[in-house]
Amino acid sequence: MIKFDNVTKIYADSTVAIRDISFEVAEGTTTVLVGPSGCGKTTTMKLVNRLEDPTEGAVYYDGTNTQEIGVTELRRDIGYVIQEIGLFNHMTVGENVATVPKLKGWDDGQIDDRVDKLLELMALSPEEYRDQYPRELSGGQRQRVGVARALAADPDVLLMDEPFGALDPITRADLQDEFLEIQAEINTTILFVTHSIDEALKMGDKIVIFDVGELVQYDTPRNILENPNSEFVRDFVGEDITLKKLSLINVDEIMRPTNVIEDTTDQDSKTAVTNGGEVMHHLAPGDSLKSALSTFVESDIQSLPVVEDEETIGVIDRDEIYEIYNGG
Amino acid sequence: MIGSYIEFTLDNWQDLLQLLIEHIELVVQTLIIALPLGISLGIFIAYYQPASLSVLWGAGVAMTIPSLALFGLLVPFLGIGNPPVIVALVLYAQLPIIRNTYIGLTGVEKDMIEAGEGVGMTRWQRLRQIQIPVALPVITAGVRNATVILIGVATVGAYVGAGGLGDYIFTGIYQANTEMIVVATVVVSLLALVFDYGLKIIEQFLQLQNGEDVALTRGTKAITKVIT
């Protein structure tokens, strides 16, 4: 969907922002550009919607060199979320979200429907928020409106520049989780910039790690954790590689479904249930193995049931997690 | 003493009204020319920054020329009556209008402009949809400022035959008629206050439209109540 072909960007003051960068973003995936500040990740992103133009090399959008596409059309087809959000403070929330559809000349009824749908998607009730002004909202709500505005015209590509950077850690984690669900639903191609490796590991299907102006490693989160290709990447990823790896795997990926193992593990699953029939310690299928491990440590139980809608759907053993922990 | 002023007003209300209308006409005609000119110049220097210093300086200098001298200088070219006065008044109105347009446009948050660029607005669309709406209350404050100045300076226009309430002031000086001078002056001041307050209300409505936090004047509150 997006292809960087030996792209170099040198600014007018002869600062080299990025040198000879090549990578591809597949359709429907999220690629995270991560690196220390000043490494060129934001410049790389701005090359996609031509807020910057390459000095050498070419950026392809859906197979076409972006230099051959009109700037305004290109930008209207690409959603854009910046860290400062950049909401139009003089417009209501609804008007903000309607910006791109209006620029594209949709008719009013269509725009209204779309605005309501997006506000609902971002968990902002349209009746309550449509006519409010950005000033009246909290930081997290403003960022939701920013994302809604970027998604309004149903873009094929979404660019997000540190979208959750200015939020407090709890709001940030909530928005990340919510955004992962939204992404699963809308299936847009996303290019995401952050300086946090944890955010990159959480949000990305693929990660591009930058050192100053250079692409160091381009791989899946798991491969980056398991096979960092340089000292820089190893340092950047940080200490607790195994825990980070566990946080990438969900419980439902390694659990044994209940219907298959009903007889053999009956004993185990009961250990987690108190006499009142109430489940004391259990896991949800969407939990990461990291939080599963923490529950195992807390409960000191060998096996835990995986519960969804108050029904046990599987079982997971502590040893299975240990195996992965030990490099399995 | 107050009684003599009231008596004078009651005896001459028709003339006063006539002069008041002339005065307002003079100011409105000036604004019709001064507004587009000042706002365009303000937009121009907001985009072409190198010109901003000299344009603002020029408008500042225009304001320092004594009005009587400026009228006198223009009469040989434009004759007596309204034309020289309107040209002079347009010059006087430029500084507040240009300055506030420039400050309003350049004061728009950078994030909003960047976001506008990122979603594919052209330069013109960014001006129309972001910068001008955000700057409009500031521009209106400049227009308010200019209007109050114009109402005062326009009185001097009577000296070169432009009419208006200045007529009574000059005649009053000539005839040593204190009532005439005082009543005309009070009416000029009241007119300035009314325009000032009216434009303040418009300014506040524009701020409300932009979702700004404003301490509303009573007038704005009253009108808001009537509307909603």
XYZ file of C-alpha atoms in Angstrom:
556
model
C 0.000 0.000 0.000
C 2.869 2.338 0.898
C 6.366 1.744 -0.360
C 9.543 3.630 0.463
C 12.142 3.139 -2.210
C 15.654 4.308 -1.214
C 14.300 7.555 0.163
C 16.657 10.262 1.359
C 15.469 13.555 2.782
C 17.857 16.440 3.236
C 16.455 19.710 4.525
C 17.277 23.121 3.068
C 19.793 23.736 5.869
C 21.502 20.504 4.710
C 20.419 18.505 7.782
C 20.009 14.883 6.754
C 16.676 13.757 8.184
C 16.690 10.219 6.750
C 19.109 8.407 4.490
C 18.317 5.674 2.011
C 15.208 4.280 3.701
C 13.330 1.376 2.094
C 10.370 -0.526 3.484
C 6.834 -1.469 2.565
C 3.582 -1.238 4.462
C 1.156 -3.994 3.523
C -2.526 -3.174 3.138
C -4.590 -3.463 6.301
C -1.614 -3.692 8.638
C -0.244 -1.376 11.257
C 3.407 -0.413 10.909
C 5.000 1.483 13.754
C 7.968 3.794 13.224
C 9.902 3.967 16.455
C 13.158 5.514 17.561
C 14.684 8.218 19.742
C 13.653 11.822 19.086
C 15.269 13.405 16.061
C 15.724 10.042 14.333
C 13.608 10.991 11.316
C 10.502 8.943 12.058
C 8.114 11.893 11.813
C 9.792 13.105 8.620
C 9.349 9.611 7.197
C 5.649 9.759 7.950
C 5.226 13.229 6.491
C 6.713 11.981 3.229
C 3.598 9.853 2.763
C 1.093 12.711 2.590
C 3.657 15.039 1.073
C 3.993 17.416 3.986
C 7.596 16.731 3.002
C 8.948 15.696 -0.391
C 11.881 13.306 -0.818
C 15.262 14.657 -1.890
C 16.147 11.319 -3.480
C 14.219 8.127 -4.073
C 10.447 7.794 -4.226
C 7.448 7.060 -2.050
C 4.693 4.985 -3.646
C 1.065 5.167 -2.600
C -0.979 2.258 -3.895
C 1.626 1.718 -6.617
C 1.792 5.348 -7.769
C 4.689 7.678 -7.068
C 3.280 10.279 -4.663
C 4.970 13.012 -6.699
C 2.498 12.238 -9.475
C -0.560 12.636 -7.233
C -2.016 16.083 -6.467
C -1.155 17.150 -2.938
C -4.696 17.994 -1.838
C -6.294 14.809 -3.214
C -3.563 12.703 -1.654
C -4.027 14.353 1.744
C -7.798 14.028 1.636
C -7.450 10.302 0.959
C -5.059 9.858 3.876
C -6.214 10.309 7.476
C -3.816 12.288 9.637
C -3.595 12.503 13.425
C -0.921 14.707 15.001
C 0.284 14.678 18.587
C -0.995 18.171 19.339
C -4.317 16.920 17.887
C -4.819 20.238 16.123
C -8.570 20.286 16.558
C -10.214 23.364 15.100
C -11.144 25.117 18.346
C -13.596 27.452 16.666
C -15.669 24.576 15.331
C -17.873 22.151 17.212
C -16.882 18.505 17.581
C -19.306 17.606 14.795
C -17.888 20.226 12.436
C -14.366 19.041 13.175
C -15.218 15.466 12.273
C -17.041 16.663 9.141
C -14.007 18.549 7.806
C -12.707 16.118 5.191
C -16.102 14.862 3.954
C -17.035 18.532 3.453
C -13.815 19.216 1.545
C -14.629 16.213 -0.590
C -18.071 17.605 -1.299
C -20.279 14.929 0.267
C -23.918 15.918 0.717
C -25.112 17.092 4.122
C -27.227 14.091 5.049
C -24.397 11.721 4.271
C -21.979 13.849 6.331
C -24.311 13.933 9.355
C -24.717 10.156 9.324
C -20.993 9.675 9.028
C -20.219 12.082 11.888
C -22.642 10.282 14.227
C -21.263 6.910 13.252
C -17.674 7.947 13.943
C -18.467 9.593 17.263
C -20.163 6.355 18.293
C -17.149 4.374 17.113
C -14.935 6.554 19.304
C -17.297 6.036 22.279
C -18.498 9.650 22.316
C -22.283 9.807 22.289
C -23.262 12.038 19.340
C -26.186 13.649 21.201
C -23.895 14.765 23.984
C -20.742 15.709 22.126
C -21.679 16.725 18.582
C -22.346 20.363 19.458
C -19.665 20.805 22.105
C -16.511 22.776 21.445
C -13.073 21.116 21.766
C -12.194 23.408 24.693
C -14.861 21.728 26.799
C -13.357 18.246 26.392
C -10.691 16.324 28.305
C -7.386 15.399 26.676
C -8.516 11.849 25.979
C -11.803 13.004 24.460
C -10.020 15.526 22.276
C -7.742 12.819 20.956
C -10.769 10.630 20.191
C -12.243 13.502 18.180
C -8.890 13.841 16.414
C -8.985 10.179 15.415
C -12.644 10.460 14.376
C -11.780 13.425 12.154
C -8.936 11.485 10.560
C -11.210 8.525 9.858
C -14.187 10.567 8.664
C -13.770 10.181 4.920
C -12.977 6.480 5.264
C -9.314 6.841 4.309
C -7.313 3.949 2.873
C -4.318 4.978 4.927
C -4.128 6.513 8.381
C -1.044 8.376 9.596
C -0.715 8.788 13.354
C 2.097 10.900 14.793
C 2.463 10.113 18.512
C -1.307 10.234 18.822
C -1.394 9.196 22.478
C 1.851 10.913 23.499
C 0.348 13.796 25.442
C -2.046 11.679 27.507
C -1.657 10.341 31.035
C -0.612 6.649 31.200
C -4.063 5.295 32.095
C -5.929 7.210 29.393
C -3.186 6.245 26.957
C -3.494 2.528 27.707
C -7.301 2.731 27.405
C -7.132 4.524 24.070
C -4.525 2.063 22.786
C -6.778 -0.874 23.659
C -9.797 0.803 22.148
C -7.883 1.721 19.047
C -6.742 -1.881 18.565
C -10.408 -2.927 18.602
C -11.322 -0.174 16.155
C -8.468 -1.175 13.883
C -9.719 -4.757 13.858
C -13.078 -3.410 12.751
C -12.075 -0.867 10.100
C -8.974 -2.625 8.827
C -7.206 0.477 7.565
C -3.528 0.592 6.650
C -1.837 2.478 9.454
C 1.523 4.158 9.809
C 2.097 5.000 13.448
C 4.940 7.041 14.946
C 6.021 6.741 18.567
C 9.151 7.000 20.685
C 7.932 4.293 23.062
C 9.007 0.745 22.274
C 6.214 -0.597 24.485
C 3.622 1.247 22.452
C 5.280 0.017 19.263
C 5.202 -3.610 20.427
C 1.581 -3.276 21.459
C 0.207 -1.508 18.389
C 2.317 -2.791 15.518
C 2.037 -5.729 13.138
C 5.438 -4.610 11.908
C 7.942 -2.310 13.531
C 10.519 -0.078 11.885
C 13.299 0.909 14.287
C 15.220 4.082 13.461
C 18.577 5.236 14.683
C 19.515 8.801 13.704
C 18.373 9.013 10.078
C 18.801 5.296 9.418
C 16.510 2.322 9.368
C 18.053 -0.247 11.699
C 15.567 -3.098 11.785
C 12.235 -3.744 10.125
C 10.428 -6.799 11.447
C 7.518 -8.201 13.435
C 7.415 -7.338 17.148
C 8.213 -10.929 18.089
C 11.210 -11.191 15.786
C 12.544 -7.901 17.052
C 12.374 -9.222 20.606
C 13.819 -12.612 19.707
C 16.421 -11.597 17.156
C 17.482 -7.995 17.602
C 19.939 -7.403 14.769
C 22.219 -4.971 16.561
C 23.365 -3.629 19.889
C 21.258 -0.520 19.237
C 18.051 -2.519 18.896
C 18.871 -4.660 21.942
C 19.433 -1.511 24.009
C 16.370 0.162 22.606
C 14.114 -2.782 23.387
C 15.380 -2.738 26.941
C 15.710 -5.211 29.777
C 12.655 -7.373 30.273
C 12.519 -8.887 26.798
C 10.762 -12.045 27.964
C 7.999 -10.182 29.735
C 7.541 -8.008 26.664
C 7.292 -11.143 24.573
C 4.674 -12.581 26.895
C 2.696 -9.373 26.609
C 2.479 -9.932 22.836
C 0.801 -13.339 23.119
C -2.808 -13.692 24.169
C -4.226 -16.429 26.373
C -6.495 -17.784 23.630
C -3.483 -18.477 21.417
C -2.084 -21.191 23.681
C -5.034 -22.343 25.819
C -6.493 -25.816 25.435
C -10.202 -25.507 24.595
C -12.401 -27.083 27.291
C -14.427 -29.387 25.027
C -11.292 -31.266 23.972
C -9.771 -31.747 27.391
C -12.854 -31.879 29.536
C -12.143 -35.143 31.302
C -8.435 -34.922 31.905
C -8.279 -31.447 33.350
C -11.511 -31.389 35.250
C -9.508 -31.614 38.418
C -7.367 -28.626 37.519
C -10.149 -26.302 36.574
C -11.895 -27.025 39.845
C -8.898 -25.845 41.787
C -9.635 -22.341 40.676
C -13.252 -22.374 41.783
C -14.281 -21.689 45.352
C -16.906 -23.749 47.133
C -19.595 -21.195 46.346
C -19.099 -22.003 42.698
C -17.726 -18.522 42.217
C -14.647 -18.299 40.058
C -11.873 -16.748 42.094
C -8.968 -16.668 39.706
C -9.582 -16.911 36.008
C -8.388 -15.471 32.723
C -10.094 -13.879 29.758
C -9.214 -15.039 26.240
C -7.948 -11.550 25.365
C -5.574 -11.335 28.342
C -1.882 -11.323 27.542
C 0.346 -14.093 28.872
C 2.063 -11.409 30.914
C -1.066 -10.758 32.934
C -1.745 -14.525 33.001
C 1.678 -15.036 34.560
C 0.887 -12.436 37.158
C -2.376 -14.230 37.985
C -0.503 -17.520 38.313
C 1.946 -15.945 40.740
C -0.893 -14.379 42.742
C -3.047 -17.490 42.928
C -0.283 -20.099 43.203
C -2.353 -22.521 41.134
C -1.057 -24.909 38.446
C -3.878 -24.376 35.952
C -6.344 -21.587 35.413
C -9.658 -21.621 33.547
C -10.212 -19.222 30.688
C -13.639 -17.685 31.098
C -15.735 -15.849 28.534
C -19.318 -14.758 29.186
C -19.269 -16.653 32.505
C -18.475 -19.869 30.723
C -15.215 -21.739 30.925
C -13.929 -22.098 27.384
C -10.401 -23.352 28.008
C -7.593 -24.037 30.354
C -4.023 -22.894 30.587
C -1.124 -24.412 32.554
C 1.536 -22.446 34.324
C 4.239 -24.646 32.813
C 3.184 -23.680 29.300
C 3.941 -20.069 30.059
C 7.241 -21.026 31.655
C 8.186 -22.847 28.490
C 7.697 -19.703 26.446
C 9.417 -17.713 29.161
C 12.403 -19.971 28.812
C 12.654 -19.307 25.116
C 10.092 -21.737 23.669
C -27.856 75.659 33.124
C -28.770 72.080 32.317
C -32.201 73.440 31.606
C -30.860 75.636 28.785
C -29.216 72.627 27.130
C -32.433 70.654 27.263
C -34.347 73.633 25.937
C -31.853 74.022 23.091
C -32.133 70.339 22.255
C -35.917 70.415 22.204
C -35.989 73.542 20.038
C -33.506 72.185 17.517
C -34.120 68.421 17.526
C -34.961 68.306 13.840
C -31.695 69.963 12.833
C -29.794 67.803 15.312
C -31.335 64.672 13.868
C -30.447 65.808 10.350
C -26.819 66.432 11.371
C -26.679 63.127 13.250
C -27.814 61.277 10.135
C -25.190 63.090 8.038
C -22.576 62.167 10.598
C -23.528 58.494 10.554
C -23.581 58.507 6.747
C -20.073 59.906 6.689
C -18.794 57.200 9.033
C -20.617 54.378 7.237
C -19.397 55.510 3.805
C -15.874 55.604 5.187
C -16.176 52.106 6.645
C -17.483 50.712 3.353
C -14.155 51.684 1.782
C -11.889 51.302 4.825
C -12.935 47.773 5.813
C -12.142 45.885 2.601
C -8.973 47.924 2.144
C -7.671 47.422 5.695
C -8.630 43.757 5.894
C -7.021 42.989 2.520
C -3.852 44.769 3.575
C -3.898 42.848 6.866
C -4.283 39.532 5.042
C -1.530 40.530 2.628
C 1.019 41.315 5.328
C 0.028 38.201 7.303
C 1.117 36.163 4.282
C 3.935 38.364 3.115
C 5.672 39.124 6.398
C 8.499 41.294 4.971
C 5.913 43.938 4.074
C 4.290 43.935 7.526
C 6.649 46.420 9.170
C 6.443 49.036 6.440
C 2.662 48.746 5.987
C 1.990 49.046 9.727
C 4.473 51.896 9.927
C 2.764 53.678 7.035
C -0.666 53.288 8.624
C 0.773 54.553 11.909
C 2.228 57.639 10.243
C -1.091 58.386 8.508
C -2.688 58.567 11.944
C -0.241 61.183 13.161
C -1.110 63.720 10.445
C -3.352 66.389 12.002
C -6.848 65.924 10.589
C -7.423 69.566 9.783
C -4.164 69.685 7.798
C -5.014 66.510 5.918
C -8.467 67.831 4.935
C -6.861 71.064 3.790
C -4.279 69.211 1.724
C -6.930 67.088 -0.018
C -9.342 69.930 -0.868
C -7.315 71.196 -3.871
C -7.581 67.730 -5.434
C -11.005 66.557 -4.344
C -12.905 69.818 -3.822
C -14.948 70.566 -0.696
C -17.676 68.400 0.802
C -17.601 64.674 1.530
C -14.828 63.344 -0.781
C -11.738 64.803 0.938
C -13.160 63.929 4.365
C -13.912 60.330 3.405
C -10.444 59.842 1.927
C -8.847 61.232 5.077
C -11.070 59.165 7.364
C -10.250 55.993 5.400
C -6.581 56.686 6.076
C -7.202 57.201 9.783
C -9.129 53.942 10.062
C -6.361 51.835 8.541
C -4.052 51.273 11.505
C -6.515 49.562 13.890
C -8.062 47.486 11.105
C -4.798 46.368 9.475
C -3.108 45.745 12.821
C -5.921 43.655 14.271
C -6.378 41.675 11.055
C -2.655 40.915 11.044
C -2.535 39.966 14.742
C -5.722 37.909 14.454
C -4.511 35.922 11.448
C -0.954 35.329 12.647
C -2.136 34.478 16.165
C -3.995 31.328 15.044
C -2.483 28.254 16.737
C 0.109 26.531 14.553
C -1.355 23.080 15.280
C -4.640 24.061 13.682
C -2.933 25.304 10.535
C -0.808 22.156 10.372
C -3.868 19.963 10.851
C -5.651 21.924 8.120
C -2.735 21.347 5.786
C -2.637 17.662 6.736
C -6.301 17.055 5.923
C -5.824 18.557 2.475
C -7.052 22.134 2.753
C -5.637 24.494 0.157
C -4.080 27.756 1.298
C -7.280 29.598 0.483
C -9.419 27.048 2.361
C -7.184 27.347 5.412
C -7.643 31.116 5.278
C -11.414 30.891 4.792
C -12.199 28.025 7.142
C -9.616 28.394 9.901
C -7.758 31.684 10.019
C -10.500 34.183 9.224
C -13.169 32.666 11.507
C -10.670 32.497 14.381
C -9.446 36.051 13.712
C -12.898 37.579 13.191
C -13.496 38.661 16.819
C -10.050 40.301 16.874
C -10.721 42.020 13.544
C -14.073 43.228 14.875
C -12.304 44.721 17.899
C -10.110 46.656 15.440
C -13.158 47.844 13.514
C -14.747 48.959 16.796
C -11.609 50.880 17.634
C -11.524 52.475 14.160
C -15.217 53.407 14.259
C -14.884 55.272 17.550
C -11.917 57.214 16.148
C -13.859 57.993 12.957
C -16.894 59.336 14.793
C -14.645 61.774 16.642
C -12.513 62.868 13.706
C -15.509 63.213 11.376
C -16.622 66.326 13.327
C -13.633 68.191 11.917
C -14.903 67.358 8.415
C -17.551 70.064 8.801
C -14.772 72.607 8.375
C -14.409 71.611 4.718
C -18.151 71.329 4.184
C -18.832 67.666 4.866
C -21.671 68.429 7.294
C -22.432 66.282 10.289
C -22.500 67.256 13.948
C -19.260 69.210 13.474
C -21.387 71.859 11.762
C -22.991 72.762 15.084
C -19.646 72.783 16.857
C -18.015 75.145 14.350
C -21.082 77.371 14.182
C -21.231 77.342 17.976
C -17.619 78.474 18.209
C -18.242 81.202 15.616
C -21.393 82.473 17.372
C -20.032 81.851 20.890
C -23.090 79.629 21.453
C -22.169 77.284 24.313
C -25.410 75.308 24.185
C -24.805 74.506 20.547
C -21.246 73.269 21.198
C -22.077 71.236 24.278
C -25.188 69.553 22.898
C -23.443 68.597 19.624
C -20.458 67.257 21.543
C -22.642 65.159 23.830
C -24.465 63.720 20.841
C -21.109 62.825 19.168
C -19.944 61.102 22.346
C -23.218 59.201 22.725
C -23.001 58.108 19.111
C -19.478 56.784 19.704
C -20.624 54.915 22.815
C -23.572 53.353 21.005
C -21.386 52.137 18.131
C -18.756 50.909 20.579
C -21.304 48.897 22.545
C -23.054 47.562 19.449
C -19.804 46.363 17.901
C -18.758 44.877 21.250
C -21.914 42.760 21.174
C -21.137 41.599 17.615
C -17.595 40.774 18.730
C -18.917 38.681 21.615
C -21.320 36.835 19.347
C -18.419 35.948 17.074
C -16.482 34.723 20.113
C -19.427 32.587 21.212
C -19.652 31.222 17.693
C -16.018 30.149 18.042
C -16.668 28.449 21.360
C -14.519 30.919 23.296
C -14.943 31.569 26.994
C -16.200 35.142 27.297
C -17.567 37.303 30.094
C -20.704 38.498 28.329
C -21.870 42.096 28.561
C -25.471 42.688 29.606
C -26.405 43.575 26.061
C -25.077 40.300 24.682
C -26.786 38.341 27.454
C -30.095 40.071 26.783
C -29.909 39.405 23.047
C -28.848 35.802 23.614
C -31.924 35.361 25.812
C -34.239 36.840 23.205
C -32.801 34.611 20.479
C -32.865 31.326 22.384
